[in-house]
Amino acid sequence: MYNPFSLSGKRVLVTGASSGIGRAIAIECSKMGAQIILTARNAERLDETLSMMDASQIHQIIPVDLSSEEGLRLLVERVSEPLDGVVNCAGMTMPKPFRFISDTDVEMIMGVNFKAPAILLQQLLKRKRINKGASLVFISSIAGVWVSFTGESLYSASKGAVNGLMKSMAIELAGKGIRVNCVNPGMIDTQFLKSGSITEEQLQEDAKRYPLGRYGKPEEVAYAVIYLLSDASIWMTGSNLLIDGGYTLL
Ligand SMILES: NC(=O)c1ccc[n+]([C@@H]2O[C@H](COP(=O)([O-])OP(=O)(O)OC[C@H]3O[C@@H](n4cnc5c(N)ncnc54)[C@H](OP(=O)(O)O)[C@@H]3O)[C@@H](O)[C@H]2O)c1
């Protein structure tokens, strides 16, 4: 059946696949025919993700901590065959007023959100583990490009850094037909929202500020990722795809 969004025959690495948006990406991409390599720290939750995926392909789990050099090295080593796509979704936040941030906070947030995907892709490219014509996707944020929030200076900075990286990589890799894009979600209903000190009531109130009347769902981000991984987006590189229920319009 004609389907320009098919991921059939594509091998895709998804980081942060143990929960939230990364889990939805792994599940939805498997349903579109992709063979997935799932990674995150928590092996049990990666297994849970695997149990929810389409099983017509053989998927692989590689549990590592992306904040450590050892974890990154192990992941790169265990990717034994070239990839057609990488989705950099693992990420963290640690809401804190700017005047209280420490060196350790900077290292931790920049380490997971920026350094890890940068070094991972650099190493995969160096070892020829990224196919010509592959699609590389970063899950950035509206907070990296358009807006920010109180206590999110480091998070915004890390996502802004990812955005800069994406643009230069897109130029450098275009000759090989490798495309590099960002997806920039507004608030998505995942565990991530519980990492701060915001109450459930405050979150419900905040969701009303979205023109479409609610926060997004993880699979709604996954559908954009499917588009970017598929040949339907073959002429798209260096772009920021905004998915925010209209939030940044106001
Ligand atoms: N939810 C939102 O509102 C929202 C909005 C815009 C952008 N985003 C971005 O979307 C991405 C996913 O967020 P989410 O909402 O799905 O959050 P989540 O449910 O907390 O998922 C975060 C993922 O990152 C992984 N991770 C964190 N630290 C890691 C480390 N050191 N090594 C390896 N994996 C690590 C976690 O796995 P383990 O704990 O198993 O390691 C988990 O799979 C993040 O990059 C986030 O910045 C989220």
Coordinates of C-alpha atoms and ligand atoms in Angstrom, one line a residue:
M1 CA 0.0 0.0 0.0
Y2 CA 1.3 3.5 -0.9
N3 CA 2.6 5.2 2.3
P4 CA 5.2 7.9 2.1
F5 CA 5.5 7.9 5.9
S6 CA 6.4 4.2 6.1
L7 CA 9.6 3.4 8.2
S8 CA 9.8 -0.1 6.8
G9 CA 13.4 -1.2 6.3
K10 CA 14.8 1.6 8.5
R11 CA 16.9 0.9 11.6
V12 CA 16.4 3.7 14.2
L13 CA 18.1 4.4 17.5
V14 CA 15.9 6.1 20.1
T15 CA 17.4 7.5 23.3
G16 CA 15.2 8.1 26.3
A17 CA 13.0 5.2 25.2
S18 CA 12.2 4.1 28.8
S19 CA 9.4 6.7 29.3
G20 CA 7.3 9.6 28.1
I21 CA 8.0 10.9 24.6
G22 CA 10.9 8.5 23.8
R23 CA 8.7 5.5 24.7
A24 CA 5.9 6.8 22.4
I25 CA 8.4 7.3 19.6
A26 CA 9.8 3.8 20.0
I27 CA 6.3 2.3 20.0
E28 CA 4.8 4.4 17.1
C29 CA 7.9 4.0 14.9
S30 CA 7.8 0.2 15.4
K31 CA 4.2 0.3 14.2
M32 CA 5.4 2.1 11.1
G33 CA 7.8 -0.8 10.3
A34 CA 11.0 0.5 11.8
Q35 CA 13.5 -1.7 13.6
I36 CA 14.3 0.1 16.9
I37 CA 17.4 0.2 19.2
L38 CA 16.1 1.5 22.5
T39 CA 18.3 3.1 25.1
A40 CA 18.0 4.7 28.5
R41 CA 19.3 3.9 32.0
N42 CA 16.4 1.8 33.4
A43 CA 16.5 -1.6 31.8
E44 CA 13.1 -2.7 33.4
R45 CA 11.3 0.2 31.9
L46 CA 13.0 -0.3 28.5
D47 CA 11.6 -3.9 28.7
E48 CA 8.1 -2.4 29.3
T49 CA 8.4 -0.2 26.3
L50 CA 9.5 -3.2 24.2
S51 CA 6.5 -5.2 25.3
M52 CA 4.2 -2.4 23.9
M53 CA 6.0 -2.3 20.5
D54 CA 5.1 -4.0 17.2
A55 CA 6.9 -7.3 17.3
S56 CA 7.2 -8.0 13.5
Q57 CA 10.8 -6.7 13.7
I58 CA 13.6 -7.7 16.1
H59 CA 14.3 -4.7 18.3
Q60 CA 17.3 -4.3 20.6
I61 CA 17.7 -2.8 24.1
I62 CA 21.0 -1.2 25.2
P63 CA 20.7 0.2 28.7
V64 CA 23.3 2.9 29.4
D65 CA 23.8 6.2 31.3
L66 CA 24.3 8.8 28.7
S67 CA 25.8 11.2 31.2
S68 CA 28.9 9.1 31.5
E69 CA 31.8 8.6 29.0
E70 CA 31.6 4.9 29.7
G71 CA 27.9 4.8 28.8
L72 CA 28.3 6.7 25.6
R73 CA 31.3 4.4 24.6
L74 CA 29.3 1.3 25.3
L75 CA 26.3 2.4 23.3
V76 CA 28.4 3.4 20.3
E77 CA 30.2 0.0 20.4
R78 CA 27.0 -2.0 20.6
V79 CA 25.5 -0.3 17.6
S80 CA 26.9 -2.9 15.2
E81 CA 25.1 -2.0 12.0
P82 CA 24.6 1.4 10.3
L83 CA 21.5 3.4 11.3
D84 CA 18.9 5.1 9.1
G85 CA 17.7 7.3 11.9
V86 CA 18.6 8.6 15.4
V87 CA 16.1 10.2 17.7
N88 CA 17.8 12.1 20.5
C89 CA 15.1 12.2 23.1
A90 CA 16.8 11.6 26.5
G91 CA 16.7 14.7 28.6
M92 CA 16.3 16.2 32.0
T93 CA 15.4 19.4 33.8
M94 CA 16.2 20.7 37.2
P95 CA 14.2 23.9 37.8
K96 CA 16.2 26.4 39.9
P97 CA 16.4 30.2 40.0
F98 CA 19.4 31.3 37.9
R99 CA 21.2 32.9 40.9
F100 CA 21.3 29.5 42.7
I101 CA 22.7 27.4 39.9
S102 CA 26.1 25.6 40.5
D103 CA 28.9 24.2 38.3
T104 CA 27.5 20.7 38.9
D105 CA 24.1 21.8 37.7
V106 CA 25.6 23.2 34.5
E107 CA 27.6 20.0 33.9
M108 CA 24.6 17.7 34.6
I109 CA 22.0 19.5 32.4
M110 CA 24.4 20.3 29.6
G111 CA 25.9 16.8 29.9
V112 CA 22.6 14.9 29.3
N113 CA 20.8 17.4 27.1
F114 CA 23.6 18.7 24.9
K115 CA 26.9 16.9 25.3
A116 CA 25.5 13.3 25.2
P117 CA 23.6 13.7 21.8
A118 CA 26.5 15.7 20.3
I119 CA 29.2 13.1 21.2
L120 CA 26.9 10.2 20.4
L121 CA 26.3 11.4 16.9
Q122 CA 29.9 12.4 16.4
Q123 CA 31.1 9.0 17.4
L124 CA 28.5 7.1 15.3
L125 CA 29.4 9.2 12.3
K126 CA 33.1 8.6 12.8
R127 CA 32.6 4.9 13.1
K128 CA 30.4 4.9 9.9
R129 CA 27.3 3.8 11.8
I130 CA 25.0 6.4 10.1
N131 CA 23.9 5.6 6.6
K132 CA 23.8 8.0 3.7
G133 CA 20.3 9.5 3.5
A134 CA 19.7 9.0 7.3
S135 CA 17.6 11.3 9.4
L136 CA 18.8 12.7 12.7
V137 CA 16.2 14.2 15.0
F138 CA 16.6 16.1 18.3
I139 CA 13.8 16.5 20.7
S140 CA 14.4 20.1 21.7
S141 CA 11.7 22.4 23.2
I142 CA 9.8 25.6 22.7
A143 CA 12.0 26.7 25.6
G144 CA 15.1 26.3 23.4
V145 CA 13.9 28.6 20.6
W146 CA 10.9 30.8 21.3
V147 CA 10.1 31.1 25.0
S148 CA 11.4 30.3 28.5
F149 CA 10.1 29.9 32.0
T150 CA 11.2 30.9 35.5
G151 CA 13.8 28.5 36.8
E152 CA 14.5 27.0 33.4
S153 CA 17.6 29.0 32.4
L154 CA 19.9 26.0 32.2
Y155 CA 17.3 23.8 30.5
S156 CA 16.6 26.6 27.9
A157 CA 20.3 27.0 27.3
S158 CA 20.8 23.3 26.8
K159 CA 18.0 23.1 24.3
G160 CA 19.2 26.3 22.6
A161 CA 22.6 24.7 22.2
V162 CA 21.0 21.6 20.6
N163 CA 19.3 23.9 18.2
G164 CA 22.6 25.6 17.1
L165 CA 24.2 22.1 16.8
M166 CA 21.4 20.9 14.6
K167 CA 21.8 23.8 12.2
S168 CA 25.5 23.4 11.6
M169 CA 25.2 19.6 11.4
A170 CA 22.5 20.0 8.8
I171 CA 24.9 22.1 6.6
E172 CA 27.9 19.8 7.1
L173 CA 26.0 16.5 6.5
A174 CA 23.8 17.6 3.6
G175 CA 26.4 16.4 1.1
K176 CA 25.7 12.8 2.3
G177 CA 22.0 13.3 2.1
I178 CA 21.9 13.1 6.0
R179 CA 19.1 15.3 7.3
V180 CA 19.1 16.9 10.7
N181 CA 16.1 18.5 12.3
C182 CA 14.6 19.5 15.7
V183 CA 11.1 18.8 17.0
N184 CA 10.1 21.5 19.6
P185 CA 7.2 20.5 21.8
G186 CA 5.3 22.7 24.2
M187 CA 4.2 21.0 27.5
I188 CA 3.6 17.3 27.0
D189 CA 1.9 15.2 29.7
T190 CA 4.8 13.0 30.9
Q191 CA 6.8 12.4 34.1
F192 CA 8.9 15.4 33.1
L193 CA 6.3 17.7 34.4
K194 CA 6.6 16.2 37.8
S195 CA 10.4 17.0 38.0
G196 CA 9.7 20.5 39.3
S197 CA 7.7 21.9 42.2
I198 CA 4.6 22.7 40.2
T199 CA 1.4 21.3 41.7
E200 CA -1.2 19.3 39.8
E201 CA -3.6 22.3 40.1
Q202 CA -1.1 24.7 38.7
L203 CA -0.5 22.4 35.8
Q204 CA -4.2 22.2 35.0
E205 CA -4.4 26.0 35.2
D206 CA -1.4 26.4 32.9
A207 CA -2.8 23.9 30.3
K208 CA -5.8 26.3 29.9
R209 CA -3.4 28.9 28.4
Y210 CA -2.9 26.6 25.4
P211 CA -5.2 27.8 22.5
L212 CA -6.0 24.1 21.9
G213 CA -7.1 23.8 25.5
R214 CA -4.7 21.1 26.8
Y215 CA -1.1 19.9 27.0
G216 CA 0.1 17.5 24.3
K217 CA 0.3 13.8 24.5
P218 CA 3.6 11.9 23.9
E219 CA 2.3 10.2 20.7
E220 CA 1.5 13.6 19.2
V221 CA 5.2 14.3 19.2
A222 CA 6.0 10.8 18.0
Y223 CA 3.9 11.4 14.8
A224 CA 6.1 14.4 13.9
V225 CA 9.2 12.3 14.5
I226 CA 7.7 9.6 12.1
Y227 CA 7.4 12.3 9.5
L228 CA 11.0 13.5 10.0
L229 CA 12.4 9.9 9.9
S230 CA 10.4 9.0 6.8
D231 CA 11.1 9.8 3.2
A232 CA 8.1 12.1 3.2
S233 CA 10.4 14.8 4.7
I234 CA 13.3 14.1 2.3
W235 CA 13.7 17.8 1.4
M236 CA 13.6 19.0 5.0
T237 CA 16.8 19.7 6.9
G238 CA 17.9 22.3 9.5
S239 CA 14.3 22.9 10.6
N240 CA 12.5 23.5 13.8
L241 CA 9.2 21.7 13.9
L242 CA 6.9 23.4 16.4
I243 CA 4.3 21.3 18.2
D244 CA 2.7 23.4 20.9
G245 CA -1.1 23.5 20.6
G246 CA -0.7 27.2 19.6
Y247 CA 1.0 28.2 22.9
T248 CA 3.7 30.4 21.3
L249 CA 1.1 32.4 19.3
L250 CA 0.0 34.2 22.4
Ligands
LIG1 N1 7.4 16.7 28.7 C1 7.5 17.9 28.2 O1 6.7 18.8 28.5 C2 8.6 18.3 27.2 C3 8.5 19.4 26.4 C4 9.5 19.7 25.5 C5 10.6 18.9 25.4 N2 10.7 17.8 26.1 C6 11.8 17.0 25.9 O2 11.4 15.7 25.6 C7 12.4 14.7 26.0 C8 11.8 13.6 26.7 O3 11.1 14.1 27.8 P1 9.8 13.3 28.5 O4 8.8 14.4 28.7 O5 9.5 12.1 27.8 O6 10.5 13.0 30.0 P2 10.7 11.7 30.8 O7 9.4 10.9 30.7 O8 11.2 12.1 32.1 O9 11.8 10.9 29.9 C9 13.1 11.3 30.0 C10 13.9 10.1 29.3 O10 15.3 10.5 29.3 C11 16.1 9.4 29.8 N3 17.3 9.9 30.5 C12 17.4 10.9 31.4 N4 18.6 11.0 31.9 C13 19.3 10.0 31.2 C14 20.7 9.6 31.3 N5 21.6 10.2 32.1 N6 21.1 8.6 30.5 C15 20.2 7.9 29.6 N7 18.9 8.3 29.6 C16 18.5 9.3 30.3 C17 15.1 8.7 30.8 O11 15.4 7.4 31.0 P3 16.0 6.7 32.3 O12 15.5 7.4 33.5 O13 15.6 5.3 32.2 O14 17.5 6.8 32.2 C18 13.8 8.8 30.1 O15 13.7 7.8 29.2 C19 13.4 15.5 26.8 O16 14.6 15.8 26.1 C20 12.7 16.8 27.1 O17 13.6 17.9 27.3 C21 9.7 17.4 27.0

